[in-house]
Amino acid sequence: MGGVRKRNKIRKLKAKKAGGLVDALFTSTQQKVFRLIFGQPDRKFFAQELIDLCRAGSGAVQREIAALLESGLVTAEVIGKQKYYQANKDSPIFEELFQIVQKTIGLAGPIKDALESLGTPIKLAFIFGSLAKGSAKSGSDVDVLVVSDGVAQDELYAALEPIEQILARKINPLLYSSSEFRDRVNSKNAFLETVLSGERIPLVGDENVITVG
């Protein structure tokens, strides 16, 4: 029992540390707006859509949009009767801001927090596919590979479902036990060879698990 409490305490401390960094960089409303706009820079959002997805006050979201427009970090385009907002890739700090958002609030952070909340050790987890390669479109799914000996598939789906709403993207988790994962790697499974030779965004664990026999 004491061991469980200790592990829970460690997880809370890690979450608090990560949350402290994000909170120092962005206000609560900024986190929600930046997560959407800079987490999906190819997507155009209209104001009410951002308000609905952020689940924040209309005034607060509108103020963030106005500030982003004034700073040149976001562009506006009128299509029909709607004004759409999109990350400005021509901004001199777009790439740096995009990377910060992706590593904290935009993609990796929320998924990592969800995996760590399961309370079961995750040996390895990473994002792969188009999002890891940087070639994702606005409607691209998030492909996540997870290696764990204690997490059930339904638990994994349940933990990630709320994150789909936060990211406004569908998450496709691929779950392996450690023995199954090693066996497939050692047998040179074509799919895993492609995944492991491609770009990955690390979430949890040490990739040395790949080569552990």
PDB file of C-alpha atoms in Angstrom:
ATOM      1  CA  MET A   1       0.000   0.000   0.000  1.00  0.00           C
ATOM      2  CA  GLY A   2       2.828   2.332   0.903  1.00  0.00           C
ATOM      3  CA  GLY A   3       4.479   1.611  -2.454  1.00  0.00           C
ATOM      4  CA  VAL A   4       1.317   2.581  -4.322  1.00  0.00           C
ATOM      5  CA  ARG A   5       1.075   5.849  -2.370  1.00  0.00           C
ATOM      6  CA  LYS A   6       4.722   6.585  -3.086  1.00  0.00           C
ATOM      7  CA  ARG A   7       4.284   5.998  -6.839  1.00  0.00           C
ATOM      8  CA  ASN A   8       1.153   8.170  -6.885  1.00  0.00           C
ATOM      9  CA  LYS A   9       3.046  10.928  -5.078  1.00  0.00           C
ATOM     10  CA  ILE A  10       5.897  10.748  -7.616  1.00  0.00           C
ATOM     11  CA  ARG A  11       3.422  10.961 -10.513  1.00  0.00           C
ATOM     12  CA  LYS A  12       1.741  13.992  -8.936  1.00  0.00           C
ATOM     13  CA  LEU A  13       5.105  15.701  -8.446  1.00  0.00           C
ATOM     14  CA  LYS A  14       6.050  15.076 -12.089  1.00  0.00           C
ATOM     15  CA  ALA A  15       2.692  16.404 -13.287  1.00  0.00           C
ATOM     16  CA  LYS A  16       3.044  19.448 -11.050  1.00  0.00           C
ATOM     17  CA  LYS A  17       6.531  20.165 -12.418  1.00  0.00           C
ATOM     18  CA  ALA A  18       5.350  19.902 -16.034  1.00  0.00           C
ATOM     19  CA  GLY A  19       2.257  21.941 -15.289  1.00  0.00           C
ATOM     20  CA  GLY A  20       4.364  24.620 -13.600  1.00  0.00           C
ATOM     21  CA  LEU A  21       6.446  25.086 -16.749  1.00  0.00           C
ATOM     22  CA  VAL A  22       3.367  25.398 -18.945  1.00  0.00           C
ATOM     23  CA  ASP A  23       1.644  27.742 -16.500  1.00  0.00           C
ATOM     24  CA  ALA A  24       4.733  29.958 -16.472  1.00  0.00           C
ATOM     25  CA  LEU A  25       4.587  30.262 -20.259  1.00  0.00           C
ATOM     26  CA  PHE A  26       0.854  30.519 -20.910  1.00  0.00           C
ATOM     27  CA  THR A  27      -2.306  31.550 -19.079  1.00  0.00           C
ATOM     28  CA  SER A  28      -5.117  28.999 -18.900  1.00  0.00           C
ATOM     29  CA  THR A  29      -6.974  30.533 -21.855  1.00  0.00           C
ATOM     30  CA  GLN A  30      -3.767  30.928 -23.857  1.00  0.00           C
ATOM     31  CA  GLN A  31      -3.010  27.240 -23.362  1.00  0.00           C
ATOM     32  CA  LYS A  32      -6.374  26.299 -24.853  1.00  0.00           C
ATOM     33  CA  VAL A  33      -6.137  28.720 -27.785  1.00  0.00           C
ATOM     34  CA  PHE A  34      -2.472  27.979 -28.559  1.00  0.00           C
ATOM     35  CA  ARG A  35      -3.082  24.225 -28.330  1.00  0.00           C
ATOM     36  CA  LEU A  36      -5.584  24.455 -31.159  1.00  0.00           C
ATOM     37  CA  ILE A  37      -4.084  27.133 -33.396  1.00  0.00           C
ATOM     38  CA  PHE A  38      -0.426  26.125 -33.099  1.00  0.00           C
ATOM     39  CA  GLY A  39      -1.146  22.449 -32.547  1.00  0.00           C
ATOM     40  CA  GLN A  40      -2.880  22.392 -35.944  1.00  0.00           C
ATOM     41  CA  PRO A  41      -1.207  25.168 -37.947  1.00  0.00           C
ATOM     42  CA  ASP A  42      -2.739  24.007 -41.238  1.00  0.00           C
ATOM     43  CA  ARG A  43      -6.273  24.345 -39.915  1.00  0.00           C
ATOM     44  CA  LYS A  44      -8.455  27.438 -40.124  1.00  0.00           C
ATOM     45  CA  PHE A  45     -10.742  28.140 -37.144  1.00  0.00           C
ATOM     46  CA  PHE A  46     -13.610  30.598 -36.883  1.00  0.00           C
ATOM     47  CA  ALA A  47     -14.056  32.440 -33.593  1.00  0.00           C
ATOM     48  CA  GLN A  48     -17.099  30.569 -32.292  1.00  0.00           C
ATOM     49  CA  GLU A  49     -15.414  27.270 -33.126  1.00  0.00           C
ATOM     50  CA  LEU A  50     -12.415  28.234 -30.993  1.00  0.00           C
ATOM     51  CA  ILE A  51     -14.687  29.336 -28.164  1.00  0.00           C
ATOM     52  CA  ASP A  52     -16.584  26.035 -28.270  1.00  0.00           C
ATOM     53  CA  LEU A  53     -13.443  23.888 -28.452  1.00  0.00           C
ATOM     54  CA  CYS A  54     -11.672  25.842 -25.718  1.00  0.00           C
ATOM     55  CA  ARG A  55     -14.715  25.716 -23.446  1.00  0.00           C
ATOM     56  CA  ALA A  56     -13.696  29.126 -22.191  1.00  0.00           C
ATOM     57  CA  GLY A  57     -15.429  32.460 -21.933  1.00  0.00           C
ATOM     58  CA  SER A  58     -16.182  34.217 -25.203  1.00  0.00           C
ATOM     59  CA  GLY A  59     -14.515  37.444 -24.114  1.00  0.00           C
ATOM     60  CA  ALA A  60     -11.322  35.729 -22.949  1.00  0.00           C
ATOM     61  CA  VAL A  61     -10.917  33.796 -26.202  1.00  0.00           C
ATOM     62  CA  GLN A  62     -11.686  36.872 -28.318  1.00  0.00           C
ATOM     63  CA  ARG A  63      -9.014  38.833 -26.432  1.00  0.00           C
ATOM     64  CA  GLU A  64      -6.423  36.126 -27.104  1.00  0.00           C
ATOM     65  CA  ILE A  65      -7.336  36.057 -30.796  1.00  0.00           C
ATOM     66  CA  ALA A  66      -7.022  39.853 -30.993  1.00  0.00           C
ATOM     67  CA  ALA A  67      -3.626  39.757 -29.262  1.00  0.00           C
ATOM     68  CA  LEU A  68      -2.369  37.044 -31.616  1.00  0.00           C
ATOM     69  CA  LEU A  69      -3.544  39.033 -34.632  1.00  0.00           C
ATOM     70  CA  GLU A  70      -1.862  42.200 -33.387  1.00  0.00           C
ATOM     71  CA  SER A  71       1.404  40.343 -32.776  1.00  0.00           C
ATOM     72  CA  GLY A  72       1.361  38.809 -36.255  1.00  0.00           C
ATOM     73  CA  LEU A  73       1.341  35.257 -34.912  1.00  0.00           C
ATOM     74  CA  VAL A  74      -2.075  34.616 -36.458  1.00  0.00           C
ATOM     75  CA  THR A  75      -3.635  35.617 -39.767  1.00  0.00           C
ATOM     76  CA  ALA A  76      -7.311  36.266 -40.489  1.00  0.00           C
ATOM     77  CA  GLU A  77      -9.211  35.444 -43.667  1.00  0.00           C
ATOM     78  CA  VAL A  78     -12.857  36.072 -44.517  1.00  0.00           C
ATOM     79  CA  ILE A  79     -14.531  33.150 -46.275  1.00  0.00           C
ATOM     80  CA  GLY A  80     -18.196  33.695 -47.017  1.00  0.00           C
ATOM     81  CA  LYS A  81     -19.680  35.261 -43.902  1.00  0.00           C
ATOM     82  CA  GLN A  82     -17.108  33.839 -41.505  1.00  0.00           C
ATOM     83  CA  LYS A  83     -13.715  35.157 -40.463  1.00  0.00           C
ATOM     84  CA  TYR A  84     -11.180  32.356 -40.061  1.00  0.00           C
ATOM     85  CA  TYR A  85      -7.995  32.415 -38.006  1.00  0.00           C
ATOM     86  CA  GLN A  86      -4.846  30.418 -38.654  1.00  0.00           C
ATOM     87  CA  ALA A  87      -1.275  30.240 -37.356  1.00  0.00           C
ATOM     88  CA  ASN A  88       1.023  32.496 -39.350  1.00  0.00           C
ATOM     89  CA  LYS A  89       3.824  30.247 -40.598  1.00  0.00           C
ATOM     90  CA  ASP A  90       5.659  33.306 -41.925  1.00  0.00           C
ATOM     91  CA  SER A  91       6.118  34.697 -38.417  1.00  0.00           C
ATOM     92  CA  PRO A  92       9.824  34.743 -37.456  1.00  0.00           C
ATOM     93  CA  ILE A  93       9.070  32.835 -34.251  1.00  0.00           C
ATOM     94  CA  PHE A  94       6.493  30.402 -35.653  1.00  0.00           C
ATOM     95  CA  GLU A  95       8.802  27.372 -35.667  1.00  0.00           C
ATOM     96  CA  GLU A  96      10.004  27.944 -32.090  1.00  0.00           C
ATOM     97  CA  LEU A  97       6.469  28.514 -30.824  1.00  0.00           C
ATOM     98  CA  PHE A  98       5.180  25.486 -32.723  1.00  0.00           C
ATOM     99  CA  GLN A  99       7.850  23.265 -31.141  1.00  0.00           C
ATOM    100  CA  ILE A 100       7.120  24.576 -27.628  1.00  0.00           C
ATOM    101  CA  VAL A 101       3.395  23.982 -28.056  1.00  0.00           C
ATOM    102  CA  GLN A 102       3.914  20.499 -29.523  1.00  0.00           C
ATOM    103  CA  LYS A 103       6.169  19.458 -26.639  1.00  0.00           C
ATOM    104  CA  THR A 104       3.962  20.855 -23.879  1.00  0.00           C
ATOM    105  CA  ILE A 105       0.289  21.685 -24.364  1.00  0.00           C
ATOM    106  CA  GLY A 106      -0.261  20.938 -28.040  1.00  0.00           C
ATOM    107  CA  LEU A 107       0.328  17.229 -28.453  1.00  0.00           C
ATOM    108  CA  ALA A 108       2.895  15.366 -26.382  1.00  0.00           C
ATOM    109  CA  GLY A 109       2.037  16.900 -23.007  1.00  0.00           C
ATOM    110  CA  PRO A 110      -1.672  15.990 -22.785  1.00  0.00           C
ATOM    111  CA  ILE A 111      -1.106  12.462 -24.146  1.00  0.00           C
ATOM    112  CA  LYS A 112       1.812  11.843 -21.786  1.00  0.00           C
ATOM    113  CA  ASP A 113      -0.251  13.033 -18.815  1.00  0.00           C
ATOM    114  CA  ALA A 114      -3.098  10.706 -19.826  1.00  0.00           C
ATOM    115  CA  LEU A 115      -0.759   7.710 -20.053  1.00  0.00           C
ATOM    116  CA  GLU A 116       0.859   8.468 -16.710  1.00  0.00           C
ATOM    117  CA  SER A 117      -2.571   8.812 -15.091  1.00  0.00           C
ATOM    118  CA  LEU A 118      -3.276   5.136 -15.788  1.00  0.00           C
ATOM    119  CA  GLY A 119      -1.281   4.168 -12.708  1.00  0.00           C
ATOM    120  CA  THR A 120       0.259   1.208 -14.555  1.00  0.00           C
ATOM    121  CA  PRO A 121       3.900   1.324 -15.669  1.00  0.00           C
ATOM    122  CA  ILE A 122       4.330   2.192 -19.334  1.00  0.00           C
ATOM    123  CA  LYS A 123       7.611   0.799 -20.645  1.00  0.00           C
ATOM    124  CA  LEU A 124       7.570   2.814 -23.835  1.00  0.00           C
ATOM    125  CA  ALA A 125       5.249   5.218 -25.623  1.00  0.00           C
ATOM    126  CA  PHE A 126       5.761   7.516 -28.567  1.00  0.00           C
ATOM    127  CA  ILE A 127       3.867   9.319 -31.314  1.00  0.00           C
ATOM    128  CA  PHE A 128       4.627   8.205 -34.855  1.00  0.00           C
ATOM    129  CA  GLY A 129       3.215   8.793 -38.325  1.00  0.00           C
ATOM    130  CA  SER A 130       2.431  12.074 -40.040  1.00  0.00           C
ATOM    131  CA  LEU A 131       2.382  14.176 -36.868  1.00  0.00           C
ATOM    132  CA  ALA A 132       5.841  12.991 -35.882  1.00  0.00           C
ATOM    133  CA  LYS A 133       7.101  13.610 -39.418  1.00  0.00           C
ATOM    134  CA  GLY A 134       5.650  17.103 -39.492  1.00  0.00           C
ATOM    135  CA  SER A 135       3.528  16.303 -42.539  1.00  0.00           C
ATOM    136  CA  ALA A 136       0.147  16.117 -40.778  1.00  0.00           C
ATOM    137  CA  LYS A 137      -2.931  17.838 -42.157  1.00  0.00           C
ATOM    138  CA  SER A 138      -5.707  19.437 -40.129  1.00  0.00           C
ATOM    139  CA  GLY A 139      -7.692  16.201 -40.060  1.00  0.00           C
ATOM    140  CA  SER A 140      -4.769  13.835 -39.420  1.00  0.00           C
ATOM    141  CA  ASP A 141      -5.087  11.333 -36.585  1.00  0.00           C
ATOM    142  CA  VAL A 142      -2.542  10.951 -33.785  1.00  0.00           C
ATOM    143  CA  ASP A 143      -0.818   7.561 -33.968  1.00  0.00           C
ATOM    144  CA  VAL A 144       0.523   6.427 -30.588  1.00  0.00           C
ATOM    145  CA  LEU A 145       2.466   3.239 -29.877  1.00  0.00           C
ATOM    146  CA  VAL A 146       2.379   1.998 -26.276  1.00  0.00           C
ATOM    147  CA  VAL A 147       4.329  -0.870 -24.700  1.00  0.00           C
ATOM    148  CA  SER A 148       2.961  -2.032 -21.334  1.00  0.00           C
ATOM    149  CA  ASP A 149       2.370  -5.303 -19.510  1.00  0.00           C
ATOM    150  CA  GLY A 150      -0.456  -4.057 -17.320  1.00  0.00           C
ATOM    151  CA  VAL A 151      -2.684  -1.747 -19.361  1.00  0.00           C
ATOM    152  CA  ALA A 152      -5.801  -3.139 -21.032  1.00  0.00           C
ATOM    153  CA  GLN A 153      -6.898  -1.845 -24.428  1.00  0.00           C
ATOM    154  CA  ASP A 154     -10.179  -0.467 -23.070  1.00  0.00           C
ATOM    155  CA  GLU A 155      -8.330   1.365 -20.272  1.00  0.00           C
ATOM    156  CA  LEU A 156      -6.029   2.946 -22.823  1.00  0.00           C
ATOM    157  CA  TYR A 157      -8.933   4.103 -24.995  1.00  0.00           C
ATOM    158  CA  ALA A 158     -10.760   5.493 -21.949  1.00  0.00           C
ATOM    159  CA  ALA A 159      -7.697   7.467 -20.836  1.00  0.00           C
ATOM    160  CA  LEU A 160      -7.107   8.954 -24.279  1.00  0.00           C
ATOM    161  CA  GLU A 161     -10.718   9.749 -25.188  1.00  0.00           C
ATOM    162  CA  PRO A 162     -10.835  13.071 -23.270  1.00  0.00           C
ATOM    163  CA  ILE A 163      -7.555  14.081 -24.923  1.00  0.00           C
ATOM    164  CA  GLU A 164      -9.172  13.708 -28.347  1.00  0.00           C
ATOM    165  CA  GLN A 165     -11.558  16.505 -27.371  1.00  0.00           C
ATOM    166  CA  ILE A 166      -8.718  18.659 -26.040  1.00  0.00           C
ATOM    167  CA  LEU A 167      -6.611  18.239 -29.181  1.00  0.00           C
ATOM    168  CA  ALA A 168      -9.568  18.137 -31.583  1.00  0.00           C
ATOM    169  CA  ARG A 169      -7.919  15.105 -33.184  1.00  0.00           C
ATOM    170  CA  LYS A 170      -8.675  11.387 -33.163  1.00  0.00           C
ATOM    171  CA  ILE A 171      -6.052   9.285 -31.348  1.00  0.00           C
ATOM    172  CA  ASN A 172      -5.181   5.803 -32.610  1.00  0.00           C
ATOM    173  CA  PRO A 173      -3.362   3.872 -29.864  1.00  0.00           C
ATOM    174  CA  LEU A 174      -1.437   0.721 -30.731  1.00  0.00           C
ATOM    175  CA  LEU A 175      -0.794  -1.433 -27.642  1.00  0.00           C
ATOM    176  CA  TYR A 176       1.829  -4.174 -27.260  1.00  0.00           C
ATOM    177  CA  SER A 177       3.027  -6.197 -24.290  1.00  0.00           C
ATOM    178  CA  SER A 178       6.804  -5.992 -23.848  1.00  0.00           C
ATOM    179  CA  SER A 179       7.312  -9.607 -24.959  1.00  0.00           C
ATOM    180  CA  GLU A 180       5.092  -9.176 -28.020  1.00  0.00           C
ATOM    181  CA  PHE A 181       6.876  -5.967 -28.937  1.00  0.00           C
ATOM    182  CA  ARG A 182      10.353  -7.515 -28.615  1.00  0.00           C
ATOM    183  CA  ASP A 183       9.308 -10.616 -30.553  1.00  0.00           C
ATOM    184  CA  ARG A 184       8.017  -8.514 -33.435  1.00  0.00           C
ATOM    185  CA  VAL A 185      11.102  -6.328 -33.443  1.00  0.00           C
ATOM    186  CA  ASN A 186      13.414  -9.354 -33.378  1.00  0.00           C
ATOM    187  CA  SER A 187      11.458 -11.037 -36.181  1.00  0.00           C
ATOM    188  CA  LYS A 188      11.823  -7.833 -38.217  1.00  0.00           C
ATOM    189  CA  ASN A 189       8.109  -7.151 -38.466  1.00  0.00           C
ATOM    190  CA  ALA A 190       7.698  -4.919 -41.530  1.00  0.00           C
ATOM    191  CA  PHE A 191       5.268  -2.498 -39.897  1.00  0.00           C
ATOM    192  CA  LEU A 192       7.386  -1.973 -36.776  1.00  0.00           C
ATOM    193  CA  GLU A 193      10.554  -1.642 -38.823  1.00  0.00           C
ATOM    194  CA  THR A 194       8.908   1.196 -40.732  1.00  0.00           C
ATOM    195  CA  VAL A 195       7.685   2.850 -37.531  1.00  0.00           C
ATOM    196  CA  LEU A 196      10.994   2.519 -35.688  1.00  0.00           C
ATOM    197  CA  SER A 197      13.037   3.787 -38.618  1.00  0.00           C
ATOM    198  CA  GLY A 198      10.840   6.870 -38.949  1.00  0.00           C
ATOM    199  CA  GLU A 199      10.411  10.050 -36.941  1.00  0.00           C
ATOM    200  CA  ARG A 200       8.994   9.668 -33.428  1.00  0.00           C
ATOM    201  CA  ILE A 201       7.934  12.020 -30.635  1.00  0.00           C
ATOM    202  CA  PRO A 202       8.884  10.377 -27.302  1.00  0.00           C
ATOM    203  CA  LEU A 203       6.253  10.326 -24.570  1.00  0.00           C
ATOM    204  CA  VAL A 204       7.159   7.790 -21.897  1.00  0.00           C
ATOM    205  CA  GLY A 205       9.993   5.381 -21.211  1.00  0.00           C
ATOM    206  CA  ASP A 206      13.362   4.509 -22.629  1.00  0.00           C
ATOM    207  CA  GLU A 207      13.672   3.426 -26.237  1.00  0.00           C
ATOM    208  CA  ASN A 208      16.341   0.941 -25.138  1.00  0.00           C
ATOM    209  CA  VAL A 209      13.368  -1.357 -24.499  1.00  0.00           C
ATOM    210  CA  ILE A 210      13.412  -1.854 -28.263  1.00  0.00           C
ATOM    211  CA  THR A 211      16.672  -3.767 -28.140  1.00  0.00           C
ATOM    212  CA  VAL A 212      16.239  -5.535 -24.799  1.00  0.00           C
ATOM    213  CA  GLY A 213      15.985  -9.249 -25.371  1.00  0.00           C
TER     214      GLY A 213
END
